XYZ file of C-alpha atoms in Angstrom:
137
model
C -0.907 -13.078 5.731
C -0.567 -9.773 3.954
C -3.403 -8.609 1.741
C -3.370 -5.369 -0.203
C -6.864 -3.907 -0.232
C -8.131 -1.028 -2.387
C -8.300 1.183 0.709
C -4.594 0.802 1.504
C -2.190 3.577 0.618
C 0.669 2.452 -1.656
C 3.856 4.529 -1.945
C 6.554 3.605 -4.452
C 10.120 4.839 -3.978
C 11.232 6.293 -7.316
C 14.980 5.813 -6.852
C 16.589 2.378 -6.428
C 17.300 1.095 -2.927
C 20.217 -0.844 -1.483
C 18.680 -4.302 -1.055
C 21.084 -5.208 1.726
C 18.739 -3.156 3.911
C 16.296 -5.059 6.035
C 13.221 -3.892 7.912
C 15.009 -1.312 10.060
C 16.982 0.135 7.144
C 13.910 0.417 4.929
C 11.871 1.930 7.776
C 14.618 4.544 8.185
C 14.472 5.244 4.452
C 10.699 5.742 4.759
C 11.307 8.394 7.415
C 14.369 10.140 5.959
C 13.902 9.945 2.184
C 10.170 9.429 1.638
C 9.237 11.554 4.686
C 6.521 9.102 5.726
C 5.788 7.156 8.908
C 6.553 3.450 8.380
C 4.089 2.575 11.183
C 1.148 4.146 9.315
C -0.013 0.961 7.564
C 1.078 2.298 4.175
C 2.537 -0.235 1.745
C 6.031 0.945 0.784
C 7.496 -0.447 -2.444
C 11.224 -0.408 -3.272
C 13.279 -1.728 -6.211
C 16.914 -2.702 -6.537
C 19.404 -0.988 -8.873
C 19.131 -3.687 -11.536
C 15.291 -3.447 -11.488
C 15.077 -7.214 -11.133
C 13.563 -7.285 -7.637
C 11.108 -5.376 -5.453
C 10.554 -5.262 -1.705
C 7.301 -4.370 0.018
C 7.326 -3.089 3.588
C 4.120 -2.680 5.595
C 3.238 -2.462 9.284
C 0.043 -4.320 10.266
C -0.374 -3.109 13.849
C 1.584 -5.977 15.402
C 4.758 -5.952 13.364
C 6.361 -5.410 9.995
C 5.930 -7.500 6.868
C 8.854 -7.511 4.451
C 8.151 -9.217 1.131
C 10.594 -9.737 -1.738
C 9.868 -10.584 -5.360
C 12.803 -11.349 -7.655
C 12.055 -11.900 -11.318
C 13.333 -15.119 -12.877
C 13.970 -13.260 -16.127
C 13.666 -9.670 -17.284
C 13.273 -6.400 -15.405
C 10.582 -4.148 -14.018
C 10.592 -1.857 -17.067
C 7.667 0.372 -16.165
C 8.856 1.745 -12.823
C 7.233 5.101 -11.982
C 9.291 8.200 -12.707
C 9.093 11.648 -11.217
C 10.885 14.530 -9.593
C 9.830 13.637 -6.056
C 11.158 10.716 -4.026
C 7.856 8.839 -4.130
C 4.812 8.075 -6.224
C 1.363 6.998 -5.026
C -0.328 4.044 -6.710
C -3.737 2.442 -6.324
C -3.810 -1.194 -5.223
C -4.718 -2.450 -8.707
C -1.839 -0.421 -10.203
C 0.562 -2.070 -7.758
C -0.656 -5.492 -8.897
C 0.045 -4.534 -12.513
C 3.505 -3.223 -11.579
C 4.356 -6.411 -9.670
C 3.486 -8.469 -12.751
C 5.805 -6.371 -14.925
C 3.105 -4.223 -16.499
C 2.717 -0.488 -16.914
C 0.550 0.892 -14.081
C -0.093 4.150 -15.976
C -2.017 2.270 -18.663
C -4.496 0.519 -16.386
C -8.116 1.500 -16.741
C -10.387 1.047 -13.768
C -13.508 2.558 -12.318
C -13.040 5.431 -9.875
C -12.202 4.243 -6.372
C -14.755 6.373 -4.514
C -18.431 5.773 -5.079
C -20.636 6.798 -2.168
C -23.378 4.276 -1.554
C -26.669 4.925 0.189
C -26.695 2.702 3.246
C -30.252 1.854 4.443
C -29.372 2.292 8.117
C -27.924 5.749 7.487
C -30.870 7.005 5.437
C -33.467 6.190 8.151
C -34.482 9.102 10.402
C -33.239 8.784 13.971
C -35.820 7.607 16.510
C -36.339 9.382 19.798
C -36.040 6.445 22.159
C -33.968 5.342 25.078
C -30.202 5.243 24.554
C -28.907 2.009 23.066
C -27.713 -0.600 25.497
C -24.195 -1.909 25.016
C -23.975 -5.396 23.638
C -22.173 -7.944 25.707
C -19.562 -10.268 24.355
C -19.625 -13.846 25.552
C -16.557 -16.002 25.164
């Protein structure tokens, strides 16, 4: 199952895409037009000319996921605009876009908040090197 986490990179293709393209065609578009590696784990988002459907392409380490959402009524009216071929969105902005909302009007807390981890704040002990843990099946 595909899950879009806040740490995932999301790239949206600004221009419409020919939806007759499948995985290989969209992966080629990632390389040629968006100038990105489709095997990077990035979530690539494409729309059709009528703005009634979107496709998501992502590689999970074993293979590609290709997801399609076609609206029953209406259009994706708030598609990102720009002079470049792509736009970067946060995961929560993608969710808003997929539900027909305007991702530029979402308000959320900043994505990066360093936390003090107790194990990292402890001083290192001068002891014997750690022994590797064994895995039993």
